[in-house]
Coordinates of C-alpha atoms and ligand atoms in Angstrom, one line a residue:
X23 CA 0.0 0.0 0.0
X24 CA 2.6 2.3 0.9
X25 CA 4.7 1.7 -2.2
X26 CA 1.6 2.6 -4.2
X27 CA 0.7 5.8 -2.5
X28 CA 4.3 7.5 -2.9
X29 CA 4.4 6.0 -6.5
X30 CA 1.6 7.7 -6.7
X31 CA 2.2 11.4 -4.5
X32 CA 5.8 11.3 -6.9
X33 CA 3.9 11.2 -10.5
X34 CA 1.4 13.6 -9.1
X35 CA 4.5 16.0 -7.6
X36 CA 5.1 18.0 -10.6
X37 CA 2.2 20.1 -10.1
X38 CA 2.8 21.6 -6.8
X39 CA -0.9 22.6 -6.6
X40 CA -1.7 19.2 -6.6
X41 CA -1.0 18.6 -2.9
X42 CA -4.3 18.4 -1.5
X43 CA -6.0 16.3 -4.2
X44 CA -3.4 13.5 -3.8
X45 CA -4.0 13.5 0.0
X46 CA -7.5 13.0 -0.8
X47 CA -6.5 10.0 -3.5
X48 CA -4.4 8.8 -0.9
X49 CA -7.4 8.2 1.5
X50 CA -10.2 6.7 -0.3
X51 CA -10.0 3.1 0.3
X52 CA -13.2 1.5 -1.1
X53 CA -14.0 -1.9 0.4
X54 CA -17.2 -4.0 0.6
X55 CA -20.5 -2.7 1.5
X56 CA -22.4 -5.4 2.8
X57 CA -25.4 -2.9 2.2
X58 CA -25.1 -3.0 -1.4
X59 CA -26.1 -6.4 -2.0
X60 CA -29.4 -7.5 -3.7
X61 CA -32.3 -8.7 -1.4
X62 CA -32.3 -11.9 -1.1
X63 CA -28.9 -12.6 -2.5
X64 CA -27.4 -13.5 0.5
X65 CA -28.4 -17.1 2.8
X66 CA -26.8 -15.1 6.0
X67 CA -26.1 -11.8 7.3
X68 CA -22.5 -11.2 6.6
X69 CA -20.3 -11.1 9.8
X70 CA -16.4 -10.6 10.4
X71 CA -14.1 -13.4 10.9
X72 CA -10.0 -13.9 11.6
X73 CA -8.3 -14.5 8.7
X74 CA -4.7 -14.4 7.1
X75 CA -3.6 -12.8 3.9
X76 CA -1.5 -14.5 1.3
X77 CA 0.9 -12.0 2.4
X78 CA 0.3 -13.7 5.9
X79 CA -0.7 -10.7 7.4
X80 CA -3.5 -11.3 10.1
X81 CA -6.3 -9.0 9.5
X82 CA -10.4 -9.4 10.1
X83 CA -12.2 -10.2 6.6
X84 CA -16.3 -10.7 5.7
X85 CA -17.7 -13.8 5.7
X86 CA -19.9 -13.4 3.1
X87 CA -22.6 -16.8 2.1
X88 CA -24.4 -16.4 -0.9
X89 CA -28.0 -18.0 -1.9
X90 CA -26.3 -19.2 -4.8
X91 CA -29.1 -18.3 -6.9
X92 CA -29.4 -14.9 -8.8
X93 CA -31.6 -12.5 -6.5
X94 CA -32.7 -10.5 -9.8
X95 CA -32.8 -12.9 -12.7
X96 CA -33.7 -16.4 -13.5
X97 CA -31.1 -19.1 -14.4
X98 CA -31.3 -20.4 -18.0
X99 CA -32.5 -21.1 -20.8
X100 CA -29.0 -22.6 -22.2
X101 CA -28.6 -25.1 -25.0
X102 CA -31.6 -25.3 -27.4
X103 CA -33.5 -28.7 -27.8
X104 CA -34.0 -28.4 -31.8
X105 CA -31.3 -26.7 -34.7
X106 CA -34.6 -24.9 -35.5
X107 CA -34.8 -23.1 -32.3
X108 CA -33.6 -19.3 -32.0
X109 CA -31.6 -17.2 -29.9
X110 CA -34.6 -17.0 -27.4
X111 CA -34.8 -20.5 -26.4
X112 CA -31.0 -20.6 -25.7
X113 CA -27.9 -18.8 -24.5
X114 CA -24.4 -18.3 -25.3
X115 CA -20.9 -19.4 -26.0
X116 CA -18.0 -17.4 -26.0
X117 CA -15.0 -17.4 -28.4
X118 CA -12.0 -15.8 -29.2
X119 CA -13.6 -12.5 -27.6
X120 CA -17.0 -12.6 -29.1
X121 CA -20.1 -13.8 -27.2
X122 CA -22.3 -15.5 -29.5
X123 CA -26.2 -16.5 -29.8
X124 CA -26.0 -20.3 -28.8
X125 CA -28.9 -21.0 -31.6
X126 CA -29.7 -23.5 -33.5
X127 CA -28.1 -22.0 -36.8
X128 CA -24.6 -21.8 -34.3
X129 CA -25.3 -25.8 -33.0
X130 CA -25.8 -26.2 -37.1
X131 CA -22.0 -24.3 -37.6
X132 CA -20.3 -25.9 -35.2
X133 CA -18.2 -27.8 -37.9
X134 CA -17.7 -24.8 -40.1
X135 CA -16.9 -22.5 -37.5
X136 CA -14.2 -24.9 -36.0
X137 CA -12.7 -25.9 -38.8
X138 CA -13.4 -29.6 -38.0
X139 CA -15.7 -32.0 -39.2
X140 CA -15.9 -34.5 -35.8
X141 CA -18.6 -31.9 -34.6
X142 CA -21.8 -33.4 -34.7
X143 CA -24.2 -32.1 -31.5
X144 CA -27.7 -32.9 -33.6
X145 CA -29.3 -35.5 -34.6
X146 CA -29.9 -35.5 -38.8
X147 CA -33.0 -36.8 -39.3
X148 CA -34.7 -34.5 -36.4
X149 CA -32.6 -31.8 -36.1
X150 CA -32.6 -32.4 -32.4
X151 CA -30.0 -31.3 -30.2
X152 CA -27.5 -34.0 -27.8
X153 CA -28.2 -32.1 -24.6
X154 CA -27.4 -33.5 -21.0
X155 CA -30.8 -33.4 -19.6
X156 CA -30.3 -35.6 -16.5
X157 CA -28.0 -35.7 -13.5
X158 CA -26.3 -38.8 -14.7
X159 CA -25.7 -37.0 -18.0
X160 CA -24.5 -33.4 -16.2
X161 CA -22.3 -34.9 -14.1
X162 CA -20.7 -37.5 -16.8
X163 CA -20.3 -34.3 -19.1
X164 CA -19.3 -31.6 -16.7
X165 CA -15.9 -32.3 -15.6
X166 CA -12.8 -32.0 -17.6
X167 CA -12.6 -35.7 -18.4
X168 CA -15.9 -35.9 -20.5
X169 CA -17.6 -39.6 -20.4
X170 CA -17.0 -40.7 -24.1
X171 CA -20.6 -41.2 -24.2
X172 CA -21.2 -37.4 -23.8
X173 CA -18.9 -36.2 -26.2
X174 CA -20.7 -34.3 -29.2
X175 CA -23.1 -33.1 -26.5
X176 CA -24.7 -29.3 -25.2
X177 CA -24.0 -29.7 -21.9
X178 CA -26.0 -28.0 -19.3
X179 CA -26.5 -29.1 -15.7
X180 CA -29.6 -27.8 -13.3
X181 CA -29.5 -25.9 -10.1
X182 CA -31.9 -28.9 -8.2
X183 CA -28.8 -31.2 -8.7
X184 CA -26.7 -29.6 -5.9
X185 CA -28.1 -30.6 -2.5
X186 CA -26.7 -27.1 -1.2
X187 CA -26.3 -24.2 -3.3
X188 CA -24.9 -21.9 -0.6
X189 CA -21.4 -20.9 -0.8
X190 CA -19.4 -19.0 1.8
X191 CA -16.4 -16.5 0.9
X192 CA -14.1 -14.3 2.8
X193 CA -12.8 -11.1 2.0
X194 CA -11.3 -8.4 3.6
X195 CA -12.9 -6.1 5.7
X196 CA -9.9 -3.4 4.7
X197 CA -8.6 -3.8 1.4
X198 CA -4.7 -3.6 0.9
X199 CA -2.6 -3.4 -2.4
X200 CA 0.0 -5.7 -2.7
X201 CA 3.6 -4.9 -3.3
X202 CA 3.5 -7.3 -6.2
X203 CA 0.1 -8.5 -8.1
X204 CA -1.7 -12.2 -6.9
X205 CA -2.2 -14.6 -9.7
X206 CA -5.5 -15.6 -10.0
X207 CA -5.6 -19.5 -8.4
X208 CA -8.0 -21.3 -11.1
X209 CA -9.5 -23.5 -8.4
X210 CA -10.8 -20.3 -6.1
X211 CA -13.1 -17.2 -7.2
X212 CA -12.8 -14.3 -8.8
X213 CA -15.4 -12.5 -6.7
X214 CA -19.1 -12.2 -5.9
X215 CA -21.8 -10.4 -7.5
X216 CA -24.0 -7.6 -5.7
X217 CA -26.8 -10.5 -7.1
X218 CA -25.6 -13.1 -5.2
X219 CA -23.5 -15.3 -7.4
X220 CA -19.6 -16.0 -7.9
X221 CA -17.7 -14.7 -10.6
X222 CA -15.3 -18.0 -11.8
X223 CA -11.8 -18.0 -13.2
X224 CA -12.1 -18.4 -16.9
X225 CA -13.7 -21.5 -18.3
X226 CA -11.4 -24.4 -19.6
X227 CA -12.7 -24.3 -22.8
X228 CA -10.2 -25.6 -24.2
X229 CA -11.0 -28.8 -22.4
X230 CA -14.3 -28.5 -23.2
X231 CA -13.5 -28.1 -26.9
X232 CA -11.5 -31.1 -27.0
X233 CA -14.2 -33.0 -25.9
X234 CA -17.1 -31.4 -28.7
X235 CA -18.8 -30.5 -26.4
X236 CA -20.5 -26.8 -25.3
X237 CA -20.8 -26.0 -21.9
X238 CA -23.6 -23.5 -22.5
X239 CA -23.7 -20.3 -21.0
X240 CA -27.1 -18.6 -19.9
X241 CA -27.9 -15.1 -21.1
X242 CA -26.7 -13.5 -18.0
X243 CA -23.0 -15.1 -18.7
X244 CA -23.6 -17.6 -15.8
X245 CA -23.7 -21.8 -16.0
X246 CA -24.0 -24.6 -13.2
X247 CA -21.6 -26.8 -12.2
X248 CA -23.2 -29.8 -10.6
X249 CA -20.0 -29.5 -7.5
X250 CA -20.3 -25.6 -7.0
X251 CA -23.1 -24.5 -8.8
X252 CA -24.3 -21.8 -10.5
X253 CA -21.4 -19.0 -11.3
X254 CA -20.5 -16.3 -13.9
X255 CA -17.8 -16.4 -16.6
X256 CA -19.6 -12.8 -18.2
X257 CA -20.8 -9.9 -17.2
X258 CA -23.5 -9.4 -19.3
X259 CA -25.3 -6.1 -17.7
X260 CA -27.6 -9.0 -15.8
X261 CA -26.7 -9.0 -12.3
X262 CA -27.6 -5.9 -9.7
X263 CA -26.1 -3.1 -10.3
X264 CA -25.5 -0.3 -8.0
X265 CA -25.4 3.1 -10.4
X266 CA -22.7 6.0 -10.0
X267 CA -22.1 9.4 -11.1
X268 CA -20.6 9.3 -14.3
X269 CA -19.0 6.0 -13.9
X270 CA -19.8 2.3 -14.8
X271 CA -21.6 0.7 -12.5
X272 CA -20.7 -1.5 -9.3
X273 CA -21.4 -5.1 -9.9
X274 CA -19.8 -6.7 -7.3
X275 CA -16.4 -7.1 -5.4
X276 CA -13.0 -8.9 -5.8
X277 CA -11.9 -11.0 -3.4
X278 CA -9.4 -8.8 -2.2
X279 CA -12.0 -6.6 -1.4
X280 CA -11.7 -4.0 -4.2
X281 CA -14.8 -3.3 -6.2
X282 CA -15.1 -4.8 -9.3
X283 CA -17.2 -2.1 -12.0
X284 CA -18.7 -3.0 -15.5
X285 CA -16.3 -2.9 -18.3
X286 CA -17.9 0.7 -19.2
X287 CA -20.8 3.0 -18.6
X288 CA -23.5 2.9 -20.1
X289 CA -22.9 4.8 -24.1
X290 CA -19.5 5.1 -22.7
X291 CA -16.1 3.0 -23.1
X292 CA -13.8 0.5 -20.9
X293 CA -11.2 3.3 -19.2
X294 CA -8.1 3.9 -20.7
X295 CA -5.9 3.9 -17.6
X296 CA -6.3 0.1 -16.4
X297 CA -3.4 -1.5 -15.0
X298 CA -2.5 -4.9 -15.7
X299 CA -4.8 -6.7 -13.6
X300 CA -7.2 -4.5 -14.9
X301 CA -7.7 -2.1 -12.2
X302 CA -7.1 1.6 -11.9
X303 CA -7.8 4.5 -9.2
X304 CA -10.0 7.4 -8.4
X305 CA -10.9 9.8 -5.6
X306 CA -14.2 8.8 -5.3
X307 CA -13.9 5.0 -5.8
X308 CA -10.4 4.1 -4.3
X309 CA -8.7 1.5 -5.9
X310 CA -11.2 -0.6 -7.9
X311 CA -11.4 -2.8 -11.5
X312 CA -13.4 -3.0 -14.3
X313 CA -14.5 -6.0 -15.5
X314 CA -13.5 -7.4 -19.1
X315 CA -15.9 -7.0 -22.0
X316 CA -18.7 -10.6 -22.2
X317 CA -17.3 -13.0 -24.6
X318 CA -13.0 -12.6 -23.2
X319 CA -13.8 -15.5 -21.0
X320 CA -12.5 -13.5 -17.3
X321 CA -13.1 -10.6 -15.3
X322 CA -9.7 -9.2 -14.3
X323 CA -6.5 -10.4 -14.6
X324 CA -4.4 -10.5 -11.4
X325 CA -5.6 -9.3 -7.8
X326 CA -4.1 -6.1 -7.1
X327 CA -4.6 -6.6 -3.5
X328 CA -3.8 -9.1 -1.0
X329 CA -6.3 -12.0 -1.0
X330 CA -7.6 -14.8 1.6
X331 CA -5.7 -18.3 0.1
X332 CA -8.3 -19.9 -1.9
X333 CA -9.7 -23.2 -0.8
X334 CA -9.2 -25.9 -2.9
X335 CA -13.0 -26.4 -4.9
X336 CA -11.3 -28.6 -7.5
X337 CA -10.7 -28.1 -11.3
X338 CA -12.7 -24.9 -13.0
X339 CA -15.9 -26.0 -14.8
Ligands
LIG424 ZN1 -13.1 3.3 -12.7
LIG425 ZN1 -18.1 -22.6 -15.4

């Protein structure tokens, strides 16, 4: 933190009128508001816990437990049944930056638009789509060694198929900058939504790929894992948003406690001034990222701050 104040006061120093706006910068650290969250989005009030820092500083952090269900949206529809069907009976997939209409005409594509002909996810006679529609089927599909018998398959997975669909996160109550960036640890989170849901480390999709099979993505950016459930791998403009004065909106928080913003305001466009990890800094805001555009498969890049160690919840789905 300290480092990145006086890196700070020294590129603001040549300006010696600047004095008093860079004690101001200095001071606005920005962490959670537990008020800001969606009715219903949490399972528990949020109270404060010990906990250690990767940094292994001992500090107090939130423990947050989510519903697991979107407070502010429904969960679905994902693959469609029949290559007839448009994009309002299905959702999306994501590639190479783009988010795309999961419709029939895609499902139809699939061999075109990957350049390889073992794609095959209908049926020819009836134009029916292979989707996973039991638990057997979600589970054998939804894990990164997909059951031969599911390859060539939609794959989607239902919220009833979890026994518990709460999820519990910590995150500090203060949020610090550390001296060097935290990699983002694929089997942890990225953060939780002001809706109620976690935001995931990027989809494997090249697992999923290698497998022909689609791991359809809701409108909302969000799909269910049959181990942790339903989670977001776009921001989309779905989830509850808490509005500000000409900036994007909040959308949720970072596990190191920062605030994690939309990729832009609304008519506006993704700041300029982003560090790596895709954060940047304001009087008003603190420290705080915005989130990658829907379709680049992640929300930031690195965690600027220091971060609880993530619990191991086993291979990103
Ligand atoms: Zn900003
Ligand atoms: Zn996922």
């Amino acid at each position: 933190m300290l480092l990145f104040l006086l890196a700070f006061a020294c590129t603001n120093s040549d300006d010696d009128s600047s004095s008093t706006e860079t004690d101001t910068v200095s001071a606005a650290v920005v962490g959670v508001n537990p008020d800001n969250f969606a009715d219903g989005a949490l399972a528990t009030d949020i109270t404060t816990v010990d906990c250690t820092l990767s940094n292994g500083t001992e500090t107090q952090c939130y423990s947050i437990t989510i519903t697991g269900e979107p407070a502010n949206h429904e969960i679905g529809p994902f693959c469609p049944s029949n290559i007839s069907e448009g994009a309002e009976s299905a959702g999306k997939w994501i590639e190479s930056g783009t988010l795309y209409d999961l419709d029939g005409d895609f499902i139809l594509a699939l061999a075109e638009f990957y350049s390889d002909e073992t794609w095959q996810l209908y049926e020819e006679s009836t134009g029916d789509v292979n989707v996973t529609t039991t638990q057997e089927a979600c589970e054998g599909a939804a894990k990164p060694d997909v059951e031969e018998q599911y390859q060539n398959h939609c794959v989607e997975c239902a919220l009833e198929y979890l026994a518990d669909t709460t999820y519990t996160l910590e995150i500090p109550v203060t949020p610090t900058l550390a001296s060097s960036a935290n990699a983002i640890d694929t089997r942890g989170k990225i953060g939780v939504a002001l809706s109620g849901v976690v935001f995931d480390p990027p989809a494997p999709t090249d697992a999923i790929l290698a497998a022909h099979t689609i791991a359809a993505f809701d409108d909302c950016g969000g799909h269910v894992n049959p181990n942790t459930g339903y989670h977001y791998h776009a921001a989309t403009g779905c989830s509850t948003e808490v509005e500000q004065d000409e900036h994007a909106p909040l959308i949720g928080y970072a596990m190191d406690g920062f605030g994690l913003y939309a990729n832009a305001a609304e008519g506006g466009s993704e700041p300029t001034d982003l560090d790596d990890c895709r954060g940047h800094s304001d009087a008003v805001l603190g420290y705080h990222y915005h989130v990658a555009q829907a379709g680049e498969n992640q929300f930031i890049t690195c965690f600027s701050g220091e971060v609880v160690e993530a619990e191991d919840g086993g291979p990103p789905q």
